[in-house]
C-alpha cells in the first residue's frame, strides 16, 4: 500500500501518536492566533478617538505650557485633554503658548495671537477624521 511507512504495527502506532501530538500543537497555535486577531480587531474598533485639544504640562510644576491639536505629534508625554472652550481660554489669557507646529490658535480662530513675523499659518480649521469603523478599521 504505502511503501514509505514502517512495516510493523509498533512503529506505525508511534508515528500516529507523534502526528496526533503535532496536530494538537498546531490546533492550539491556530486557536491562539485567531483569539489574538479577534482581540486586535476589537481594540481597533473600540479605540477611543483622540481628544480635540490637549494641553502639555510642565515636568516639574505640572503647569500648562502649550496647547496642541489632539493629534499633534509634538506634544510631550505629560498632557491632558481639554475642550474647545478651555483651549480658547488658555490661549487668550496669554498664560499658555500655542504649538508652533499644529497652530491651535489658528484652528480655534484666535487671530489676535498670530505672529506676523512667523511662518504662515493655516487659516481654516482642518476637518476631523471620523472614528474607524467596520472594514475601514481593518485597514488602519
Short mmCIF file of N, CA and C in Angstrom, two decimals:
data_model
loop_
_atom_site.label_atom_id
_atom_site.label_comp_id
_atom_site.label_asym_id
_atom_site.label_seq_id
_atom_site.Cartn_x
_atom_site.Cartn_y
_atom_site.Cartn_z
N UNK A 1 0.83 -1.18 0.00
CA UNK A 1 0.00 0.00 0.00
C UNK A 1 0.88 1.24 0.00
N UNK A 2 1.45 1.66 1.16
CA UNK A 2 2.38 2.79 1.22
C UNK A 2 3.76 2.22 1.51
N UNK A 3 4.66 2.40 0.60
CA UNK A 3 5.99 1.81 0.75
C UNK A 3 6.88 2.59 1.72
N UNK A 4 6.60 3.85 1.95
CA UNK A 4 7.50 4.66 2.78
C UNK A 4 7.18 4.55 4.27
N UNK A 5 6.13 3.83 4.66
CA UNK A 5 5.78 3.68 6.06
C UNK A 5 6.43 2.40 6.61
N UNK A 6 6.69 2.40 7.94
CA UNK A 6 7.29 1.19 8.52
C UNK A 6 6.35 -0.01 8.39
N UNK A 7 6.89 -1.21 8.32
CA UNK A 7 6.06 -2.39 8.11
C UNK A 7 5.41 -2.93 9.39
N UNK A 8 5.91 -2.52 10.57
CA UNK A 8 5.38 -3.12 11.79
C UNK A 8 4.40 -2.18 12.50
N UNK A 9 3.51 -2.80 13.29
CA UNK A 9 2.45 -2.08 13.97
C UNK A 9 2.97 -1.15 15.07
N UNK A 10 3.99 -1.49 15.77
CA UNK A 10 4.51 -0.67 16.88
C UNK A 10 5.02 0.67 16.37
N UNK A 11 5.78 0.63 15.30
CA UNK A 11 6.29 1.90 14.77
C UNK A 11 5.18 2.73 14.13
N UNK A 12 4.21 2.11 13.53
CA UNK A 12 3.07 2.85 12.97
C UNK A 12 2.27 3.51 14.09
N UNK A 13 2.07 2.81 15.22
CA UNK A 13 1.40 3.41 16.37
C UNK A 13 2.18 4.61 16.91
N UNK A 14 3.50 4.48 16.96
CA UNK A 14 4.34 5.59 17.44
C UNK A 14 4.22 6.80 16.52
N UNK A 15 4.23 6.56 15.22
CA UNK A 15 4.07 7.66 14.25
C UNK A 15 2.70 8.33 14.41
N UNK A 16 1.67 7.53 14.63
CA UNK A 16 0.33 8.09 14.79
C UNK A 16 0.25 8.98 16.03
N UNK A 17 0.83 8.53 17.14
CA UNK A 17 0.84 9.33 18.36
C UNK A 17 1.63 10.62 18.14
N UNK A 18 2.79 10.49 17.50
CA UNK A 18 3.63 11.66 17.25
C UNK A 18 2.87 12.70 16.40
N UNK A 19 2.21 12.24 15.33
CA UNK A 19 1.46 13.16 14.47
C UNK A 19 0.24 13.73 15.20
N UNK A 20 -0.39 12.97 16.05
CA UNK A 20 -1.52 13.48 16.82
C UNK A 20 -1.06 14.60 17.75
N UNK A 21 0.11 14.41 18.37
CA UNK A 21 0.66 15.47 19.24
C UNK A 21 0.96 16.73 18.44
N UNK A 22 1.52 16.56 17.25
CA UNK A 22 1.80 17.73 16.41
C UNK A 22 0.51 18.43 15.98
N UNK A 23 -0.51 17.65 15.62
CA UNK A 23 -1.79 18.26 15.25
C UNK A 23 -2.38 19.03 16.42
N UNK A 24 -2.25 18.50 17.63
CA UNK A 24 -2.74 19.21 18.82
C UNK A 24 -1.99 20.53 19.01
N UNK A 25 -0.68 20.51 18.84
CA UNK A 25 0.12 21.74 18.94
C UNK A 25 -0.31 22.76 17.89
N UNK A 26 -0.50 22.28 16.68
CA UNK A 26 -0.89 23.17 15.58
C UNK A 26 -2.27 23.77 15.85
N UNK A 27 -3.20 22.94 16.33
CA UNK A 27 -4.55 23.44 16.64
C UNK A 27 -4.51 24.48 17.75
N UNK A 28 -3.68 24.27 18.77
CA UNK A 28 -3.55 25.26 19.85
C UNK A 28 -3.00 26.58 19.32
N UNK A 29 -2.01 26.50 18.45
CA UNK A 29 -1.42 27.71 17.88
C UNK A 29 -2.45 28.45 17.01
N UNK A 30 -3.22 27.72 16.22
CA UNK A 30 -4.26 28.34 15.39
C UNK A 30 -5.29 29.03 16.28
N UNK A 31 -5.72 28.36 17.34
CA UNK A 31 -6.70 28.97 18.25
C UNK A 31 -6.14 30.22 18.91
N UNK A 32 -4.87 30.18 19.31
CA UNK A 32 -4.23 31.35 19.93
C UNK A 32 -4.18 32.51 18.95
N UNK A 33 -3.77 32.25 17.71
CA UNK A 33 -3.66 33.33 16.72
C UNK A 33 -5.03 33.90 16.35
N UNK A 34 -6.05 33.05 16.28
CA UNK A 34 -7.40 33.55 16.00
C UNK A 34 -7.90 34.43 17.14
N UNK A 35 -7.64 34.02 18.38
CA UNK A 35 -8.04 34.82 19.54
C UNK A 35 -7.32 36.16 19.54
N UNK A 36 -6.03 36.13 19.26
CA UNK A 36 -5.23 37.37 19.23
C UNK A 36 -5.73 38.31 18.13
N UNK A 37 -6.02 37.73 16.97
CA UNK A 37 -6.52 38.55 15.86
C UNK A 37 -7.87 39.17 16.22
N UNK A 38 -8.74 38.41 16.87
CA UNK A 38 -10.04 38.94 17.28
C UNK A 38 -9.87 40.06 18.31
N UNK A 39 -8.93 39.89 19.25
CA UNK A 39 -8.69 40.94 20.24
C UNK A 39 -8.15 42.21 19.60
N UNK A 40 -7.24 42.05 18.64
CA UNK A 40 -6.69 43.23 17.95
C UNK A 40 -7.79 43.96 17.18
N UNK A 41 -8.66 43.20 16.52
CA UNK A 41 -9.74 43.82 15.77
C UNK A 41 -10.70 44.53 16.73
N UNK A 42 -10.99 43.92 17.85
CA UNK A 42 -11.85 44.54 18.86
C UNK A 42 -11.22 45.84 19.36
N UNK A 43 -9.90 45.81 19.59
CA UNK A 43 -9.20 47.01 20.02
C UNK A 43 -9.24 48.12 18.98
N UNK A 44 -9.10 47.75 17.71
CA UNK A 44 -9.16 48.76 16.64
C UNK A 44 -10.55 49.37 16.56
N UNK A 45 -11.59 48.54 16.68
CA UNK A 45 -12.96 49.05 16.57
C UNK A 45 -13.34 49.92 17.77
N UNK A 46 -12.81 49.61 18.93
CA UNK A 46 -13.22 50.32 20.15
C UNK A 46 -12.19 51.31 20.66
N UNK A 47 -11.21 51.65 19.83
CA UNK A 47 -10.20 52.62 20.24
C UNK A 47 -10.85 53.98 20.42
N UNK A 48 -10.59 54.62 21.54
CA UNK A 48 -11.20 55.94 21.73
C UNK A 48 -10.60 56.96 20.77
N UNK A 49 -11.43 57.89 20.36
CA UNK A 49 -10.95 58.96 19.48
C UNK A 49 -9.99 59.85 20.25
N UNK A 50 -9.00 60.39 19.58
CA UNK A 50 -8.12 61.33 20.29
C UNK A 50 -8.91 62.58 20.67
N UNK A 51 -8.52 63.25 21.74
CA UNK A 51 -9.25 64.46 22.12
C UNK A 51 -9.05 65.54 21.07
N UNK A 52 -9.97 66.47 21.01
CA UNK A 52 -9.84 67.56 20.05
C UNK A 52 -8.66 68.46 20.40
N UNK A 53 -8.45 68.69 21.69
CA UNK A 53 -7.39 69.59 22.13
C UNK A 53 -6.71 69.00 23.36
N UNK A 54 -5.41 69.24 23.47
CA UNK A 54 -4.68 68.81 24.66
C UNK A 54 -3.79 69.95 25.13
N UNK A 55 -3.50 69.94 26.41
CA UNK A 55 -2.57 70.92 26.96
C UNK A 55 -1.37 70.13 27.48
N UNK A 56 -0.20 70.58 27.07
CA UNK A 56 1.04 69.96 27.53
C UNK A 56 1.40 70.57 28.87
N UNK A 57 1.77 69.71 29.81
CA UNK A 57 2.06 70.15 31.16
C UNK A 57 3.56 70.12 31.43
N UNK A 58 4.04 71.05 32.23
CA UNK A 58 5.45 71.10 32.60
C UNK A 58 5.84 69.90 33.44
N UNK A 59 7.08 69.43 33.29
CA UNK A 59 7.51 68.23 34.01
C UNK A 59 7.71 68.49 35.50
N UNK A 60 8.19 69.64 35.87
CA UNK A 60 8.46 69.87 37.29
C UNK A 60 7.26 70.47 38.02
N UNK A 61 6.55 71.39 37.38
CA UNK A 61 5.46 72.08 38.07
C UNK A 61 4.09 71.54 37.73
N UNK A 62 3.95 70.91 36.59
CA UNK A 62 2.63 70.44 36.16
C UNK A 62 1.76 71.55 35.62
N UNK A 63 2.33 72.73 35.45
CA UNK A 63 1.58 73.88 34.92
C UNK A 63 1.45 73.75 33.40
N UNK A 64 0.37 74.27 32.81
CA UNK A 64 0.20 74.22 31.36
C UNK A 64 1.31 74.98 30.64
N UNK A 65 1.85 74.37 29.58
CA UNK A 65 2.90 75.00 28.79
C UNK A 65 2.42 75.40 27.40
N UNK A 66 1.82 74.43 26.69
CA UNK A 66 1.37 74.67 25.32
C UNK A 66 0.05 73.98 25.07
N UNK A 67 -0.74 74.58 24.19
CA UNK A 67 -1.97 73.95 23.73
C UNK A 67 -1.67 73.32 22.38
N UNK A 68 -2.16 72.10 22.18
CA UNK A 68 -1.94 71.36 20.94
C UNK A 68 -3.26 70.85 20.40
N UNK A 69 -3.28 70.62 19.11
CA UNK A 69 -4.35 69.87 18.48
C UNK A 69 -4.27 68.45 19.05
N UNK A 70 -5.38 67.76 19.18
CA UNK A 70 -5.39 66.43 19.78
C UNK A 70 -4.55 65.40 19.05
N UNK A 71 -4.26 65.62 17.78
CA UNK A 71 -3.48 64.67 17.00
C UNK A 71 -2.05 65.15 16.76
N UNK A 72 -1.63 66.21 17.43
CA UNK A 72 -0.29 66.76 17.22
C UNK A 72 0.75 65.78 17.76
N UNK A 73 1.73 65.49 16.96
CA UNK A 73 2.80 64.58 17.37
C UNK A 73 3.89 65.26 18.17
N UNK A 74 3.83 66.57 18.30
CA UNK A 74 4.88 67.30 19.01
C UNK A 74 4.55 67.52 20.48
N UNK A 75 3.38 67.09 20.91
CA UNK A 75 3.02 67.24 22.32
C UNK A 75 3.86 66.29 23.16
N UNK A 76 4.27 66.75 24.31
CA UNK A 76 5.06 65.91 25.20
C UNK A 76 4.24 64.79 25.80
N UNK A 77 4.87 64.01 26.66
CA UNK A 77 4.17 62.87 27.25
C UNK A 77 3.27 63.28 28.40
N UNK A 78 3.56 64.40 29.04
CA UNK A 78 2.70 64.88 30.14
C UNK A 78 1.66 65.81 29.54
N UNK A 79 0.44 65.36 29.47
CA UNK A 79 -0.61 66.12 28.82
C UNK A 79 -1.96 65.71 29.40
N UNK A 80 -2.95 66.55 29.14
CA UNK A 80 -4.31 66.20 29.49
C UNK A 80 -5.25 66.76 28.43
N UNK A 81 -6.36 66.09 28.26
CA UNK A 81 -7.35 66.52 27.28
C UNK A 81 -8.12 67.72 27.81
N UNK A 82 -8.41 68.64 26.91
CA UNK A 82 -9.22 69.81 27.26
C UNK A 82 -10.26 70.00 26.17
N UNK A 83 -11.31 70.74 26.50
CA UNK A 83 -12.33 71.01 25.50
C UNK A 83 -12.00 72.31 24.75
N UNK A 84 -12.79 72.60 23.76
CA UNK A 84 -12.56 73.78 22.90
C UNK A 84 -12.57 75.07 23.71
N UNK A 85 -13.51 75.20 24.64
CA UNK A 85 -13.61 76.43 25.42
C UNK A 85 -12.37 76.65 26.29
N UNK A 86 -11.91 75.58 26.92
CA UNK A 86 -10.72 75.73 27.77
C UNK A 86 -9.49 76.03 26.92
N UNK A 87 -9.38 75.44 25.75
CA UNK A 87 -8.25 75.74 24.86
C UNK A 87 -8.27 77.21 24.47
N UNK A 88 -9.43 77.72 24.11
CA UNK A 88 -9.54 79.14 23.75
C UNK A 88 -9.20 80.03 24.95
N UNK A 89 -9.69 79.65 26.14
CA UNK A 89 -9.42 80.45 27.33
C UNK A 89 -7.92 80.48 27.64
N UNK A 90 -7.26 79.32 27.58
CA UNK A 90 -5.83 79.27 27.87
C UNK A 90 -5.02 80.11 26.88
N UNK A 91 -5.41 80.05 25.62
CA UNK A 91 -4.67 80.81 24.60
C UNK A 91 -4.94 82.31 24.67
N UNK A 92 -6.15 82.69 25.00
CA UNK A 92 -6.46 84.13 25.01
C UNK A 92 -5.97 84.83 26.26
N UNK A 93 -5.79 84.11 27.37
CA UNK A 93 -5.30 84.75 28.59
C UNK A 93 -3.80 85.00 28.51
N UNK A 94 -3.12 84.38 27.57
CA UNK A 94 -1.68 84.59 27.43
C UNK A 94 -0.84 83.76 28.38
N UNK A 95 -1.45 82.89 29.16
CA UNK A 95 -0.71 82.05 30.09
C UNK A 95 0.01 80.91 29.38
N UNK A 96 -0.53 80.48 28.27
CA UNK A 96 -0.04 79.30 27.57
C UNK A 96 0.20 79.65 26.11
N UNK A 97 1.25 79.08 25.55
CA UNK A 97 1.56 79.32 24.15
C UNK A 97 0.83 78.31 23.27
N UNK A 98 0.65 78.71 22.02
CA UNK A 98 0.11 77.78 21.02
C UNK A 98 1.27 77.00 20.42
N UNK A 99 1.05 75.75 20.12
CA UNK A 99 2.08 74.91 19.49
C UNK A 99 2.45 75.51 18.14
N UNK A 100 3.74 75.68 17.85
CA UNK A 100 4.14 76.26 16.57
C UNK A 100 4.01 75.28 15.40
N UNK A 101 3.69 74.02 15.68
CA UNK A 101 3.59 73.03 14.61
C UNK A 101 2.14 72.79 14.17
N UNK A 102 1.23 72.65 15.13
CA UNK A 102 -0.16 72.36 14.76
C UNK A 102 -1.04 73.61 14.77
N UNK A 103 -0.58 74.71 15.31
CA UNK A 103 -1.26 76.01 15.31
C UNK A 103 -2.70 75.94 15.80
N UNK A 104 -2.90 75.58 17.06
CA UNK A 104 -4.27 75.52 17.56
C UNK A 104 -4.94 76.90 17.62
N UNK A 105 -4.15 77.96 17.74
CA UNK A 105 -4.74 79.29 17.77
C UNK A 105 -5.42 79.62 16.44
N UNK A 106 -4.82 79.22 15.36
CA UNK A 106 -5.43 79.45 14.05
C UNK A 106 -6.66 78.56 13.86
N UNK A 107 -6.55 77.32 14.31
CA UNK A 107 -7.68 76.41 14.17
C UNK A 107 -8.86 76.86 15.01
N UNK A 108 -8.57 77.50 16.14
CA UNK A 108 -9.63 77.99 17.02
C UNK A 108 -10.08 79.41 16.63
N UNK A 109 -9.54 79.91 15.54
CA UNK A 109 -9.88 81.23 15.02
C UNK A 109 -9.55 82.34 16.00
N UNK A 110 -8.41 82.20 16.67
CA UNK A 110 -7.90 83.26 17.54
C UNK A 110 -6.83 83.98 16.74
N UNK A 111 -7.23 84.97 16.00
CA UNK A 111 -6.34 85.62 15.05
C UNK A 111 -5.44 86.64 15.74
N UNK A 112 -5.87 87.18 16.85
CA UNK A 112 -5.09 88.21 17.54
C UNK A 112 -3.73 87.70 17.99
N UNK A 113 -3.59 86.40 18.20
CA UNK A 113 -2.32 85.85 18.68
C UNK A 113 -1.37 85.48 17.56
N UNK A 114 -1.80 85.59 16.33
CA UNK A 114 -0.95 85.19 15.22
C UNK A 114 0.26 86.12 15.13
N UNK A 115 1.43 85.52 14.98
CA UNK A 115 2.68 86.28 14.89
C UNK A 115 2.94 86.62 13.43
N UNK A 116 2.90 87.89 13.04
CA UNK A 116 3.07 88.25 11.63
C UNK A 116 4.48 87.96 11.12
N UNK A 117 5.47 87.84 11.99
CA UNK A 117 6.83 87.59 11.55
C UNK A 117 7.13 86.10 11.44
N UNK A 118 6.26 85.27 11.98
CA UNK A 118 6.48 83.82 11.98
C UNK A 118 6.09 83.20 10.65
N UNK A 119 6.18 81.88 10.57
CA UNK A 119 5.80 81.19 9.34
C UNK A 119 4.31 81.32 9.09
N UNK A 120 3.89 81.20 7.82
CA UNK A 120 2.46 81.31 7.53
C UNK A 120 1.69 80.19 8.21
N UNK A 121 0.49 80.52 8.67
CA UNK A 121 -0.33 79.54 9.38
C UNK A 121 -1.55 79.20 8.55
N UNK A 122 -2.09 78.02 8.85
CA UNK A 122 -3.31 77.62 8.15
C UNK A 122 -4.46 78.50 8.62
N UNK A 123 -5.29 78.91 7.69
CA UNK A 123 -6.36 79.82 8.06
C UNK A 123 -7.68 79.12 8.34
N UNK A 124 -7.83 77.89 7.92
CA UNK A 124 -9.09 77.19 8.13
C UNK A 124 -8.87 76.01 9.07
N UNK A 125 -9.87 75.74 9.85
CA UNK A 125 -9.81 74.59 10.76
C UNK A 125 -9.85 73.32 9.92
N UNK A 126 -8.93 72.42 10.20
CA UNK A 126 -8.89 71.21 9.40
C UNK A 126 -9.97 70.25 9.86
N UNK A 127 -10.51 69.47 8.94
CA UNK A 127 -11.59 68.55 9.32
C UNK A 127 -11.05 67.41 10.17
N UNK A 128 -11.86 66.93 11.07
CA UNK A 128 -11.51 65.81 11.94
C UNK A 128 -11.78 64.51 11.21
N UNK A 129 -10.91 63.53 11.45
CA UNK A 129 -11.13 62.21 10.88
C UNK A 129 -12.20 61.51 11.71
N UNK A 130 -13.11 60.81 11.04
CA UNK A 130 -14.10 60.05 11.81
C UNK A 130 -13.43 58.85 12.47
N UNK A 131 -14.03 58.36 13.53
CA UNK A 131 -13.51 57.19 14.22
C UNK A 131 -13.59 56.00 13.27
N UNK A 132 -12.56 55.12 13.27
CA UNK A 132 -12.59 53.96 12.36
C UNK A 132 -13.72 53.01 12.73
N UNK A 133 -14.40 52.50 11.67
CA UNK A 133 -15.47 51.55 11.88
C UNK A 133 -15.42 50.50 10.79
N UNK A 134 -15.94 49.32 11.08
CA UNK A 134 -16.13 48.27 10.08
C UNK A 134 -14.89 47.93 9.31
N UNK A 135 -15.03 47.82 7.99
CA UNK A 135 -13.94 47.39 7.12
C UNK A 135 -12.81 48.40 7.10
N UNK A 136 -13.11 49.68 7.25
CA UNK A 136 -12.05 50.68 7.23
C UNK A 136 -11.15 50.57 8.45
N UNK A 137 -11.69 50.08 9.56
CA UNK A 137 -10.87 49.92 10.76
C UNK A 137 -9.82 48.85 10.57
N UNK A 138 -10.13 47.86 9.73
CA UNK A 138 -9.17 46.78 9.50
C UNK A 138 -7.98 47.28 8.68
N UNK A 139 -8.16 48.31 7.89
CA UNK A 139 -7.09 48.83 7.05
C UNK A 139 -6.13 49.73 7.82
N UNK A 140 -6.58 50.33 8.92
CA UNK A 140 -5.72 51.25 9.67
C UNK A 140 -4.93 50.56 10.69
#
